[in-house]
Amino acid sequence: MTASPAKTMAETAVEFGLKPDEYAVILKRLNREPNLVELGVFSVMWSEHCSYKSSRKHLGKFPTTGPRVICGPGENAGVIDIDDGQACIFKMESHNHPSYIEPYQGAATGVGGIMRDVFTMGARPVALLNALRFGDPSHPKTKRLVSGVVAGIAGYGNCVGVPTVAGETNFHRGYDGNILVNAMCVGLADADKIFYSAAPGAGLAVVYFGSKTGRDGIHGATMASAEFDEDSDEKRPTVQVGDPFAEKLLIEATLELMKTGAVAAIQDMGAAGLTSSSVEMAGKGEVGIELDLDMVPQREEGMTAYEMMLSESQERMLAILKPGREHEGHAIFEKWGLDAAVIGWTTDTGHIVLKHKGEVVCDIPLAPLSEDAPLYDRPWTEPVLHPRLDPGQVPAPTDWEAAVLTVIGCPDMASKRWLWEQYDRHVMADTLEDSATGADAGIVRVHGTRKALAVTSDCTPRYVLNDPYEGGKQAVAEAWRNLTAVGAEPIAITDNLNFGNPERPEIMGQIVRAIDGMAEACRALDFPVVSGNVSLYNETNGAAIPPTPTVGGVGLLTEYSRRADFAGMKAGDTLVLIGSNAGELGASIYLREVLGREDGAPPPVDLALERATGDFVRGLIQSGQAKVVHDLSDGGLIVAAADMALASNVGVTLDATSPGNAHPFLFGEDQARYLIATDAPETLLQAAADAGLHASVVGRAGGDAFASTDLFSIPLAKLRAAHEDWMPGYMG
C-alpha cells in the first residue's frame, strides 16, 4: 500500500484509523512526519484492538491476583496453579469482524490464534471452547454465517487435534449486522517452565519461525477497531487464512524448542503480526530491536516493508534465543519442516529500526508506542434501566403445553447437537464431560493424574442490555455456578468484552457498568481475571450489538471421580431445589419467546447468597452426597428439569400451584439456584436447613412424560423432538 500523491500523510493517518490529535502526538514525538511504514506501525499499535484505549481505564477495576494466580493480565494468556507443580494457561479472544466478512477463515483463524496465545507460554493446548452469537434465524445471512463459522471452528480444531468441549450459541436480531465469535483455549504446563515475551537484554538473535509471510490480514487489527457499513464485504483481503496442519507442526516445534532451554523470550504473531510481536518483546524488555526485512520468509514476490510488518499471516512465531543456541533452534525447525530465519537483533537503542533492501525504512522510539498510546476517559451516561416486573402482573400461558414446547425448542434453548457433533470432542482421550454428555461444564482430565479441569463460557446478553451492572454480575456468577455444579473449585476467569462504539456515551455507559458488576462479582466470589480481550465497535451503520461481556471460567477437580452431571437421574429420584424462588420474569426466556416481550429488569444477583449456595452444593458433590446436579439459568426450573429428563431419558413430574401463579415458579430465572436429583431428599433438606439455605422438593422422576400437576403432560418423545429438531431443520 502506498499513500496517494493527492493525499497528505495526515489524511492517510485518518484512513488508518488515527484521530487528528493522535497524529499530532506522533509528530511531536518524532519531531518530523512519519513515513508510510512508521505510520502503519503507529496505527496498529494504537488501534483499539491492540491498545485498549477506551477500556484500559476501567479494566483496572478487575481483581487480578489470588492464591493460585501465577500470571495475570499483561502476557499472552493467564496462568494459574493447579497443584503438584502443574499450571493451567488460558485465554479467550474475539474474531468477530473477520468471521462476519469471511465466516470459515474468520472462525478458523480465531481458533488458531487463541491456541498460539497458550502454547507460546509453554502449555500444550488440551481444550477449546467457543461462544457464538448469530443474528435472527430469519435474516438472509444468518444460515450462511452459522454454517461457515461452525465449519471453520471444526476444520481447524479437529485438524490440530485439540478437543472442543464446551461453549454456547445464541441467536438474536441484535447480531444481524455483526456476529460474535469468541474462542477460548486451555492448556497445561509445568509451573516452573512458563515462558514470557519480554526480551531479556541487547545483542540477542531474533528468530522468525513458522509459515511464510503473505499479504493476508493486512490491517486486520485496524479493521477490528472500526464499525461496519455497507462496504464491509469489500474488507475480505483483511481476513487471515489459516492452515491447521502448519499450526500442529508449530505447536510441536515450539514445545520441543522450549525443552532445550534455548528460549530467552517468545511471542506469537497475532493481531498486527510482526509489528506487535517485535514491539511488545522489545518494549516489555526495555531494549531496542533491529530487523532486516529482507530475511523474513515470504510467500509472495515483491512484498514491501509495510506489507510485511502489517501482515497477519497465520502460524508464525518470534523468539529470542540465548547466545550460541541458534543452531538448536535451526535443527528443530528443520525437523518439523518450518520456515525459519534470524531476522534481527535486540539492541540498546530503545528504538525499533527496520531495514529493507539496504535502506532504513523505519526508525521509531519504542517508548511512545506504549507510553503515549492513547488512553481515553470517554464520557458515558448511566444506562436506562428497566423496572422490575411484578410476577403477578405477567400473563400466564393460555396453552401450557405449547408454552413449554416453545421455550424448550426456541433457537437459544434448542439442542445444538447439529453444531457440536461437527467438533471432535474426545481427541487426546482425556475428555470426561462435554457439550453432549449433560453437564454444566466441560471436564478434561489432567493426563496421568486424578485431577481434572472444568471449563465453561457464559453470558446472558439480554440481562446486560436491560441492566449492564446486574448483567455483568450475572455473567461471572453463572460461570462460577457452572463450575460449581460439576463439583469443581472455581479458580479464575478470562473474559471477552464485546460492545458497540465506545465514542457513543450510551455504549460507554454499558461498558463501564458491566465492568463494575463483573468486578464486584469477581471480588465476592474470589474469582480473579487473569486474561482477556476487549472487542469494541461491534455495530453496523450505528446499530450496536447487545452488550455481551463473555466470561470464560476455569476450575479444578482434585479427584475427578467426585463430580456431578445432570444425565444420571433415575426413576424414583426426588428433585430438590436449592435456593429460593421469587419468580423473576424480567428479561426472561419465557417473556421473550411466549409473550414476545424483552422488557423488565433481569433477576438481581445476591453475591453473598450465590457464594453460600454454591459452596454448599459443591460440598455435597465432593462428599458424594450429590451426583446429579444442574444449575438454574435460562428458562428457570422448567428448562433445568427438562434438560435432566432428556439427558437421563427419564420422565419428570413437577409440583406446581394453581395455573394463575405457576408460571413464575416454573419459568422464573432467579439466581443462586441448583436442582438436585436424589434418593435421600430428607437428608438433603436437613443439610440445607442446617446451612441456613432454602431448599424444597419440587418434583419426582419416573414414567415417560414431562409433566406438571394439573397443567401439562408431554410425552418425553414429543419433548425431545421439540428440543432436537429445530437446528437440523433450520440448517437443512
XYZ file of C-alpha atoms in Angstrom:
732
model
C 0.000 0.000 0.000
C 1.266 3.496 -0.791
C -0.022 6.898 0.143
C -1.813 8.546 -2.746
C 0.145 11.551 -4.133
C -3.025 13.574 -3.702
C -3.211 12.753 -0.001
C -1.145 14.154 2.811
C 0.247 11.832 5.461
C -2.246 13.368 7.899
C -5.121 12.316 5.618
C -3.620 8.837 5.311
C -3.458 8.662 9.117
C -7.223 9.223 9.291
C -7.707 6.398 6.771
C -5.624 4.191 9.061
C -7.953 4.931 11.988
C -5.846 7.573 13.772
C -7.570 10.687 15.087
C -6.047 14.092 14.204
C -4.977 14.670 17.833
C -3.341 11.221 17.894
C -1.440 12.056 14.727
C -0.333 15.318 16.355
C 1.240 13.318 19.209
C 3.183 11.262 16.667
C 4.528 14.422 15.005
C 5.586 15.796 18.380
C 7.349 12.629 19.490
C 9.169 12.063 16.193
C 9.767 15.777 15.600
C 9.042 15.026 11.956
C 6.431 13.474 9.718
C 6.361 9.668 9.753
C 6.771 7.704 6.563
C 4.165 5.172 5.496
C 5.783 2.215 7.287
C 6.106 4.183 10.527
C 2.534 5.397 10.243
C 1.383 1.805 9.759
C 3.234 0.734 12.907
C 1.640 3.510 14.955
C -1.829 2.884 13.523
C -1.964 -0.784 14.508
C -0.276 -0.375 17.886
C -2.632 2.486 18.745
C -5.728 0.734 17.412
C -8.489 -0.133 19.851
C -7.759 -3.813 19.272
C -4.121 -3.539 20.416
C -4.079 -0.590 22.848
C -7.476 -0.874 24.622
C -7.513 2.910 24.613
C -11.215 3.203 25.508
C -11.368 0.441 28.116
C -7.950 0.386 29.823
C -9.013 2.888 32.470
C -11.874 0.654 33.585
C -10.154 -2.720 33.231
C -8.068 -1.763 36.257
C -11.164 -2.367 38.411
C -10.830 -6.143 37.988
C -9.158 -8.175 40.758
C -6.234 -9.951 39.088
C -4.432 -11.726 41.913
C -5.204 -14.715 44.097
C -3.548 -17.613 45.879
C -3.492 -19.664 42.664
C -2.632 -16.884 40.201
C 0.866 -17.238 38.729
C 0.472 -14.652 35.955
C -2.381 -12.214 35.488
C -3.219 -9.866 32.595
C -0.383 -8.439 30.501
C 1.035 -11.565 28.928
C -0.314 -13.703 26.096
C -2.543 -15.664 28.498
C -3.279 -16.073 32.204
C -1.559 -18.712 34.317
C -2.934 -20.450 37.436
C -1.504 -23.053 39.816
C -3.315 -26.406 39.789
C -1.082 -28.156 42.368
C 1.672 -30.764 42.018
C 3.955 -28.381 40.128
C 1.459 -28.002 37.299
C -0.125 -24.904 35.792
C -3.122 -24.158 33.617
C -2.748 -21.436 30.971
C -5.841 -19.995 29.288
C -7.339 -17.078 27.410
C -10.390 -16.038 25.380
C -10.265 -13.759 22.363
C -12.611 -12.471 19.683
C -12.577 -12.885 15.917
C -15.851 -11.091 15.339
C -15.232 -8.808 12.378
C -13.276 -11.363 10.295
C -15.922 -14.029 10.937
C -18.716 -11.794 9.656
C -16.800 -10.979 6.483
C -15.438 -14.483 5.800
C -17.003 -16.908 8.289
C -14.927 -20.034 7.643
C -11.482 -18.424 7.732
C -12.502 -15.867 10.344
C -13.562 -18.553 12.810
C -10.737 -20.948 11.891
C -8.010 -18.355 12.425
C -9.681 -17.291 15.662
C -9.140 -20.839 16.931
C -5.570 -20.890 15.641
C -4.730 -17.542 17.177
C -6.048 -18.384 20.631
C -4.095 -21.651 20.665
C -0.884 -19.746 19.853
C -1.525 -17.432 22.807
C -1.487 -20.515 25.036
C 1.373 -22.601 23.652
C 3.631 -19.559 23.254
C 3.750 -19.571 27.080
C 4.806 -23.208 27.235
C 1.475 -25.012 27.546
C 0.147 -27.856 25.462
C -3.435 -26.981 24.445
C -5.885 -29.532 25.908
C -9.319 -27.953 25.421
C -11.130 -25.446 23.227
C -14.379 -23.580 23.917
C -16.374 -21.026 21.971
C -19.157 -18.503 22.477
C -21.107 -17.744 19.309
C -23.793 -15.090 18.757
C -25.672 -15.004 15.474
C -28.454 -12.826 14.120
C -32.135 -13.651 13.784
C -32.559 -17.050 12.123
C -34.812 -15.394 9.532
C -32.105 -12.923 8.479
C -30.820 -13.787 4.985
C -27.175 -14.008 6.113
C -27.597 -15.991 9.318
C -27.671 -19.544 7.956
C -24.555 -18.988 5.828
C -22.726 -17.455 8.765
C -23.649 -20.322 11.102
C -22.551 -22.890 8.550
C -19.234 -21.168 7.831
C -18.311 -20.394 11.421
C -19.054 -23.896 12.705
C -17.166 -25.455 9.802
C -14.211 -23.151 10.447
C -14.043 -23.991 14.148
C -14.350 -27.700 13.422
C -11.986 -27.655 10.482
C -9.184 -26.020 12.457
C -9.589 -27.552 15.917
C -10.205 -31.081 14.621
C -7.176 -30.984 12.322
C -4.853 -29.728 15.049
C -6.205 -32.392 17.383
C -7.478 -30.387 20.360
C -10.979 -31.240 21.667
C -13.759 -28.640 21.657
C -15.575 -29.456 24.893
C -17.928 -26.594 25.780
C -19.482 -23.360 24.624
C -22.731 -21.555 23.938
C -24.655 -20.400 20.877
C -27.337 -17.694 20.805
C -29.475 -16.051 18.142
C -30.874 -12.520 18.269
C -31.655 -9.828 15.728
C -29.218 -7.552 17.561
C -26.371 -9.520 15.936
C -27.792 -9.346 12.392
C -25.065 -6.978 11.216
C -22.207 -8.084 13.473
C -21.913 -11.657 14.739
C -19.650 -12.592 17.647
C -17.121 -15.424 17.542
C -15.258 -15.714 20.858
C -12.710 -18.532 21.077
C -11.079 -19.857 24.250
C -8.151 -22.234 24.700
C -6.959 -24.014 27.846
C -3.517 -25.599 28.141
C -1.312 -27.435 30.629
C 2.303 -26.704 31.540
C 4.866 -27.259 34.286
C 4.593 -24.360 36.714
C 8.372 -23.811 36.653
C 8.530 -23.763 32.844
C 6.375 -20.782 31.887
C 7.702 -18.655 29.013
C 7.291 -14.897 28.745
C 7.619 -12.325 25.975
C 9.970 -9.665 27.381
C 13.389 -9.567 25.710
C 15.984 -10.044 28.487
C 18.714 -7.845 27.023
C 20.540 -6.449 23.997
C 22.649 -8.357 21.489
C 20.366 -11.386 21.170
C 19.225 -13.039 17.943
C 15.608 -12.543 16.887
C 14.338 -15.676 15.168
C 11.274 -15.922 12.962
C 9.771 -19.394 12.535
C 6.601 -20.958 11.213
C 4.818 -20.223 7.946
C 5.918 -17.707 5.362
C 4.561 -14.154 5.378
C 1.967 -13.223 2.765
C -0.375 -10.348 2.112
C -3.367 -11.752 4.017
C -4.652 -9.945 7.080
C -3.030 -6.576 6.411
C -4.665 -4.001 8.696
C -6.769 -6.699 10.364
C -6.307 -5.062 13.784
C -7.430 -1.727 12.371
C -10.489 -3.324 10.766
C -11.370 -4.916 14.102
C -11.323 -1.429 15.642
C -13.970 0.086 13.366
C -17.671 -0.437 12.862
C -19.147 -1.934 9.700
C -21.023 -0.174 6.920
C -22.418 -1.114 3.505
C -18.897 -1.721 2.179
C -17.937 -4.331 4.787
C -17.816 -7.175 2.269
C -15.011 -5.351 0.457
C -12.787 -5.940 3.510
C -12.222 -9.629 2.698
C -8.491 -9.032 1.950
C -8.037 -8.141 5.651
C -9.181 -11.622 6.758
C -6.383 -14.056 7.515
C -6.097 -17.539 6.013
C -5.340 -20.443 8.343
C -3.518 -23.759 7.919
C -4.238 -26.098 10.860
C -1.630 -28.622 9.761
C 1.033 -25.907 9.885
C -0.256 -24.988 13.367
C 0.174 -28.575 14.556
C 3.798 -28.555 13.386
C 4.286 -25.178 15.036
C 2.944 -26.445 18.368
C 5.291 -29.428 18.400
C 8.315 -27.404 17.269
C 7.664 -24.657 19.828
C 7.259 -27.040 22.758
C 10.354 -29.007 21.686
C 12.364 -25.788 21.372
C 11.287 -24.776 24.873
C 12.532 -28.086 26.286
C 16.073 -27.310 25.096
C 16.359 -24.282 27.370
C 17.439 -22.121 24.442
C 14.452 -19.743 24.556
C 15.025 -16.388 26.255
C 11.677 -14.863 25.192
C 8.925 -15.812 22.784
C 5.823 -14.207 21.276
C 3.291 -15.375 18.728
C 2.411 -13.151 15.793
C -1.256 -12.360 16.291
C -3.058 -9.083 15.684
C -0.695 -6.657 13.895
C 1.666 -9.544 13.135
C 5.379 -8.825 13.074
C 4.772 -5.271 14.300
C 3.079 -6.141 17.586
C 5.303 -9.145 18.351
C 8.564 -7.246 17.870
C 7.359 -4.059 19.563
C 5.973 -5.949 22.578
C 9.073 -8.115 23.056
C 11.441 -5.164 22.906
C 9.133 -2.781 24.768
C 8.489 -5.120 27.694
C 12.220 -5.812 27.935
C 13.058 -2.084 27.734
C 15.510 -2.678 24.891
C 15.542 -1.857 21.190
C 15.139 -4.119 18.187
C 16.516 -4.023 14.660
C 15.031 -6.171 11.893
C 16.273 -6.857 8.373
C 13.070 -7.463 6.467
C 14.955 -8.995 3.532
C 15.461 -12.020 5.804
C 11.725 -12.529 6.524
C 10.459 -15.723 4.832
C 7.977 -14.515 2.205
C 5.482 -16.464 0.118
C 4.732 -13.655 -2.308
C 7.086 -11.693 -4.538
C 7.749 -8.005 -4.215
C 6.382 -7.550 -0.696
C 7.008 -4.103 0.730
C 8.212 -3.355 4.228
C 4.750 -2.004 5.015
C 3.097 -5.246 3.904
C 5.498 -7.462 5.851
C 5.120 -5.518 9.080
C 1.326 -5.359 8.951
C 0.589 -8.791 7.509
C -1.397 -11.053 9.818
C -0.467 -14.290 8.071
C -1.075 -17.150 10.454
C 1.040 -19.826 12.165
C 4.074 -17.599 12.829
C 6.219 -17.070 15.924
C 9.029 -14.768 17.004
C 11.634 -15.969 19.505
C 14.720 -14.529 21.131
C 17.254 -17.278 21.682
C 20.080 -17.389 24.181
C 23.559 -16.642 22.791
C 25.095 -19.564 20.935
C 21.882 -21.615 20.933
C 20.659 -20.662 17.457
C 21.817 -23.993 15.991
C 19.477 -25.904 18.321
C 16.544 -23.926 17.058
C 17.584 -24.443 13.443
C 17.724 -28.241 13.887
C 14.227 -28.318 15.413
C 12.693 -26.089 12.743
C 14.271 -28.224 10.025
C 12.948 -31.404 11.681
C 9.388 -30.073 11.666
C 9.618 -28.570 8.183
C 9.127 -24.972 9.258
C 10.495 -21.856 7.621
C 12.913 -20.099 9.946
C 15.451 -17.292 9.828
C 17.392 -14.938 12.053
C 15.765 -11.648 11.040
C 17.368 -9.275 13.528
C 18.867 -8.498 16.922
C 17.895 -6.812 20.128
C 19.735 -3.525 20.716
C 20.295 -0.964 23.458
C 18.847 1.934 21.433
C 15.263 1.816 22.675
C 14.149 2.106 19.035
C 12.558 -0.215 16.526
C 14.659 0.030 13.369
C 13.587 -1.687 10.158
C 15.817 -2.201 7.140
C 14.657 -3.249 3.691
C 16.801 -3.557 0.580
C 19.684 -1.883 2.347
C 17.746 1.171 3.485
C 16.332 2.178 6.867
C 12.558 2.321 6.300
C 11.501 2.831 9.934
C 13.195 4.297 12.991
C 10.798 4.899 15.881
C 11.490 5.196 19.610
C 9.587 2.338 21.272
C 8.506 4.265 24.357
C 5.867 6.387 22.549
C 4.242 3.264 21.129
C 3.298 2.220 24.659
C 3.681 5.257 26.902
C 1.931 7.640 24.500
C -0.669 5.163 23.333
C -3.990 6.972 23.677
C -5.830 6.445 26.943
C -9.335 7.831 26.917
C -11.683 8.558 29.764
C -14.614 8.623 27.415
C -17.807 10.353 28.518
C -20.562 7.970 29.482
C -24.142 8.095 30.582
C -25.893 5.861 33.072
C -27.795 3.145 31.209
C -31.560 3.446 31.138
C -32.705 0.644 33.429
C -35.848 -1.420 33.042
C -38.177 -1.522 36.055
C -38.727 -4.838 37.818
C -41.742 -6.759 36.592
C -44.211 -7.910 39.209
C -44.526 -11.644 38.506
C -48.197 -11.441 39.352
C -48.720 -8.933 36.541
C -47.072 -11.096 33.856
C -49.724 -13.136 31.986
C -49.761 -16.908 32.377
C -49.693 -19.129 29.281
C -53.028 -19.678 27.606
C -51.755 -23.078 26.438
C -49.274 -24.633 28.848
C -48.078 -27.435 26.609
C -47.474 -25.027 23.730
C -45.571 -22.676 26.053
C -43.267 -25.433 27.321
C -42.551 -26.724 23.814
C -41.967 -23.177 22.558
C -39.391 -22.464 25.254
C -37.579 -25.802 25.018
C -37.458 -25.613 21.224
C -36.666 -21.930 20.622
C -33.353 -21.162 18.856
C -31.468 -20.258 22.064
C -32.690 -23.246 24.094
C -32.922 -25.927 21.409
C -30.295 -28.656 21.238
C -27.107 -27.651 19.409
C -26.318 -31.271 18.536
C -26.043 -30.361 14.825
C -23.286 -27.962 15.767
C -21.253 -29.837 18.359
C -21.318 -33.140 16.504
C -19.040 -31.439 13.969
C -16.422 -30.857 16.672
C -14.042 -33.590 17.771
C -14.772 -33.624 21.486
C -12.682 -36.637 22.510
C -9.368 -36.385 20.684
C -6.471 -36.710 23.192
C -8.684 -39.177 25.135
C -8.928 -37.039 28.281
C -12.425 -35.545 27.878
C -14.679 -36.647 30.744
C -17.681 -34.352 30.107
C -18.501 -32.241 27.062
C -21.359 -30.486 25.290
C -23.020 -33.820 24.557
C -22.922 -35.556 27.909
C -25.244 -33.457 30.045
C -23.020 -31.416 32.366
C -22.867 -27.711 33.159
C -19.162 -27.502 32.252
C -16.710 -29.349 30.065
C -14.298 -31.521 32.061
C -10.858 -32.572 30.826
C -8.610 -34.909 32.796
C -5.089 -33.732 33.624
C -3.311 -36.573 31.883
C -1.694 -39.120 34.171
C -3.368 -37.765 37.324
C -6.688 -37.947 39.171
C -7.198 -34.222 38.635
C -9.362 -32.561 36.010
C -10.057 -29.068 34.729
C -13.632 -27.818 34.434
C -14.237 -25.128 31.816
C -17.213 -23.003 30.788
C -18.147 -19.860 28.839
C -21.137 -17.750 29.840
C -23.039 -14.523 29.287
C -26.724 -13.569 29.161
C -26.773 -10.557 26.805
C -30.471 -9.783 27.358
C -29.720 -9.244 31.055
C -26.767 -6.966 30.283
C -28.845 -4.952 27.823
C -31.592 -4.266 30.375
C -29.179 -3.648 33.274
C -25.436 -3.753 32.466
C -24.407 -3.794 36.135
C -26.603 -6.729 37.202
C -25.963 -8.456 33.869
C -22.203 -8.142 34.388
C -22.528 -9.646 37.858
C -24.664 -12.457 36.488
C -22.188 -13.391 33.728
C -19.470 -14.009 36.327
C -21.870 -15.728 38.751
C -23.168 -18.010 36.001
C -19.640 -19.164 35.102
C -18.869 -19.728 38.803
C -22.139 -21.655 39.185
C -21.498 -23.885 36.154
C -18.091 -24.905 37.503
C -19.581 -25.462 40.956
C -22.410 -27.598 39.533
C -19.904 -30.225 38.350
C -18.046 -30.153 41.673
C -15.066 -28.018 40.654
C -13.376 -25.311 42.701
C -13.699 -22.147 40.556
C -10.248 -20.556 40.261
C -10.146 -17.717 37.727
C -11.682 -16.246 34.612
C -10.753 -14.855 31.248
C -13.186 -12.503 29.550
C -14.162 -11.173 26.160
C -15.887 -7.805 26.411
C -17.945 -7.324 23.225
C -19.634 -3.934 22.852
C -20.531 -1.292 20.267
C -18.917 2.079 19.575
C -17.352 3.483 22.800
C -17.448 7.011 21.369
C -21.205 6.973 21.980
C -21.824 7.814 25.672
C -24.699 5.333 25.996
C -22.462 2.484 24.764
C -19.610 3.587 27.005
C -22.117 3.523 29.869
C -22.837 -0.131 29.114
C -19.099 -0.886 29.172
C -18.435 0.928 32.441
C -21.357 -0.511 34.363
C -20.886 -4.058 33.060
C -17.247 -3.965 34.159
C -18.337 -2.597 37.547
C -20.725 -5.518 38.007
C -18.225 -8.102 36.814
C -15.510 -6.735 39.091
C -17.793 -6.824 42.120
C -18.753 -10.436 41.393
C -15.120 -11.458 40.880
C -14.189 -9.992 44.263
C -17.135 -11.539 46.107
C -16.557 -14.983 44.595
C -12.721 -14.923 44.762
C -12.720 -15.420 41.019
C -9.963 -13.145 39.625
C -9.492 -12.106 35.992
C -6.164 -13.397 34.625
C -6.511 -12.642 30.909
C -8.965 -11.296 28.409
C -9.819 -9.335 25.311
C -11.878 -6.256 24.507
C -13.775 -6.085 21.223
C -15.432 -2.742 20.529
C -17.092 -1.099 17.519
C -19.301 -4.163 17.040
C -22.022 -2.412 15.109
C -23.224 -1.716 11.602
C -24.495 1.656 10.430
C -24.846 2.823 14.030
C -26.785 -0.227 15.275
C -24.807 -1.778 18.137
C -24.884 -5.404 19.238
C -26.456 -6.243 22.595
C -23.667 -5.740 25.171
C -22.000 -9.146 25.522
C -19.252 -9.462 28.159
C -18.496 -13.168 27.784
C -16.841 -14.897 30.747
C -14.646 -17.982 30.400
C -14.200 -19.799 33.718
C -11.718 -22.476 34.783
C -11.984 -24.656 37.881
C -10.174 -27.640 39.387
C -11.394 -31.070 40.410
C -8.759 -32.665 42.640
C -10.426 -36.096 42.230
C -12.393 -36.396 39.023
C -14.480 -39.358 40.176
C -16.181 -36.949 42.604
C -18.033 -34.917 40.022
C -21.650 -34.328 39.010
C -23.615 -34.081 35.800
C -27.342 -33.934 35.067
C -27.594 -37.104 32.995
C -27.695 -39.646 35.830
C -31.203 -39.149 37.199
C -33.085 -42.411 37.929
C -36.755 -43.260 38.194
C -37.810 -42.793 41.804
C -35.433 -39.893 42.458
C -36.787 -36.767 44.123
C -35.994 -33.345 42.671
C -34.824 -30.887 45.311
C -34.392 -27.207 44.515
C -31.622 -25.493 46.477
C -32.346 -21.765 46.574
C -35.391 -19.580 46.929
C -37.848 -18.574 44.246
C -39.255 -15.084 43.790
C -40.421 -15.831 40.259
C -38.289 -13.226 38.453
C -39.583 -12.987 34.878
C -37.927 -9.769 33.697
C -35.748 -10.261 30.586
C -36.603 -13.968 30.745
C -36.808 -16.572 28.003
C -40.489 -17.072 28.853
C -41.212 -13.377 28.427
C -39.425 -13.210 25.066
C -40.467 -16.496 23.469
C -44.011 -16.916 24.790
C -45.171 -13.321 25.221
C -42.958 -11.611 22.615
C -41.558 -9.088 25.110
C -37.964 -8.202 26.043
C -38.592 -5.736 28.856
C -38.068 -5.878 32.595
C -35.157 -5.809 34.994
C -33.093 -9.006 34.985
C -33.042 -11.113 38.145
C -30.869 -9.495 40.836
C -27.682 -11.311 41.842
C -27.137 -11.612 45.602
C -23.429 -12.458 45.620
C -23.301 -13.485 49.280
C -26.170 -15.910 48.671
C -24.534 -17.087 45.447
C -21.360 -17.869 47.373
C -23.104 -19.632 50.254
C -25.346 -21.713 47.985
C -22.551 -22.699 45.638
C -20.150 -23.660 48.419
C -22.896 -25.818 49.941
C -23.687 -27.618 46.680
C -20.015 -28.146 45.853
C -19.538 -29.675 49.276
C -22.384 -32.115 48.602
C -20.784 -33.172 45.325
C -17.280 -33.542 46.728
C -18.575 -35.625 49.653
C -20.510 -37.906 47.308
C -23.965 -36.813 48.537
C -24.973 -35.313 45.178
C -24.174 -36.750 41.776
C -26.997 -35.348 39.625
C -26.886 -31.540 39.701
C -27.934 -28.797 37.293
C -27.767 -25.070 37.852
C -30.834 -22.971 37.022
C -30.422 -20.215 34.452
C -32.193 -19.570 31.116
C -35.793 -20.762 31.280
C -35.705 -21.410 35.021
C -36.891 -24.594 36.716
C -38.829 -25.899 33.746
C -35.781 -25.889 31.442
C -33.442 -27.327 34.084
C -35.867 -30.170 34.786
C -36.439 -30.789 31.077
C -32.668 -30.913 30.492
C -32.339 -33.531 33.222
C -35.258 -35.576 31.882
C -33.902 -35.588 28.318
C -30.284 -36.248 29.317
C -31.328 -39.094 31.655
C -34.185 -40.388 29.463
C -36.473 -40.431 32.486
C -39.796 -38.635 32.857
C -40.361 -35.886 35.430
C -43.433 -34.595 37.212
C -43.021 -31.116 38.696
C -45.085 -29.814 41.592
C -46.778 -26.520 40.897
C -49.511 -24.452 42.427
C -52.598 -23.150 40.634
C -52.251 -22.174 36.959
C -52.534 -18.478 37.775
C -49.245 -18.313 39.649
C -47.410 -21.407 38.412
C -45.568 -19.625 35.599
C -43.290 -17.509 37.848
C -42.438 -20.660 39.799
C -41.700 -22.734 36.700
C -40.242 -20.134 34.308
C -38.710 -17.605 36.750
C -34.964 -17.067 36.359
C -33.942 -16.287 39.941
C -30.212 -16.720 40.553
C -28.185 -18.817 43.041
C -30.236 -21.960 42.449
C -29.415 -25.608 41.755
C -31.636 -28.605 41.002
C -30.540 -31.915 42.530
C -31.962 -35.377 41.841
C -31.552 -37.553 44.929
C -32.796 -40.749 46.557
C -32.348 -39.198 50.016
C -34.320 -35.938 49.944
C -34.806 -35.685 53.726
C -31.053 -35.740 54.312
C -30.552 -33.057 51.682
C -33.317 -30.824 53.051
C -31.906 -31.080 56.566
C -28.384 -30.286 55.392
C -29.651 -27.174 53.601
C -31.597 -26.077 56.670
C -28.503 -26.559 58.824
C -26.588 -24.350 56.368
C -29.256 -21.656 56.584
C -30.331 -22.153 52.952
C -33.755 -22.563 51.425
C -34.496 -25.965 49.888
C -37.704 -27.599 48.738
C -38.984 -30.695 46.958
C -40.193 -29.637 43.509
C -40.811 -32.907 41.685
C -40.187 -36.585 41.120
C -38.521 -38.645 38.398
C -40.294 -41.523 36.696
C -42.516 -42.505 33.817
C -42.210 -41.419 30.218
C -43.706 -37.922 30.320
C -42.597 -34.430 31.266
C -45.443 -33.075 33.340
C -46.625 -30.646 35.979
C -49.596 -31.403 38.172
C -52.870 -30.274 36.529
C -51.025 -28.090 33.976
C -49.499 -30.249 31.238
C -48.237 -33.721 30.423
C -45.953 -34.021 27.413
C -44.613 -37.392 26.238
C -40.853 -37.423 26.578
C -40.535 -38.291 22.877
C -42.528 -35.170 21.941
C -40.403 -33.017 24.266
C -37.231 -34.467 22.730
C -38.450 -33.779 19.203
C -39.180 -30.147 20.074
C -35.727 -29.814 21.627
C -33.751 -31.652 18.954
C -35.474 -30.776 15.697
C -35.091 -27.017 15.421
C -31.440 -26.693 14.449
C -31.138 -29.528 11.911
C -34.454 -28.377 10.449
C -33.158 -24.812 10.210
C -29.808 -25.760 8.688
C -31.486 -28.166 6.274
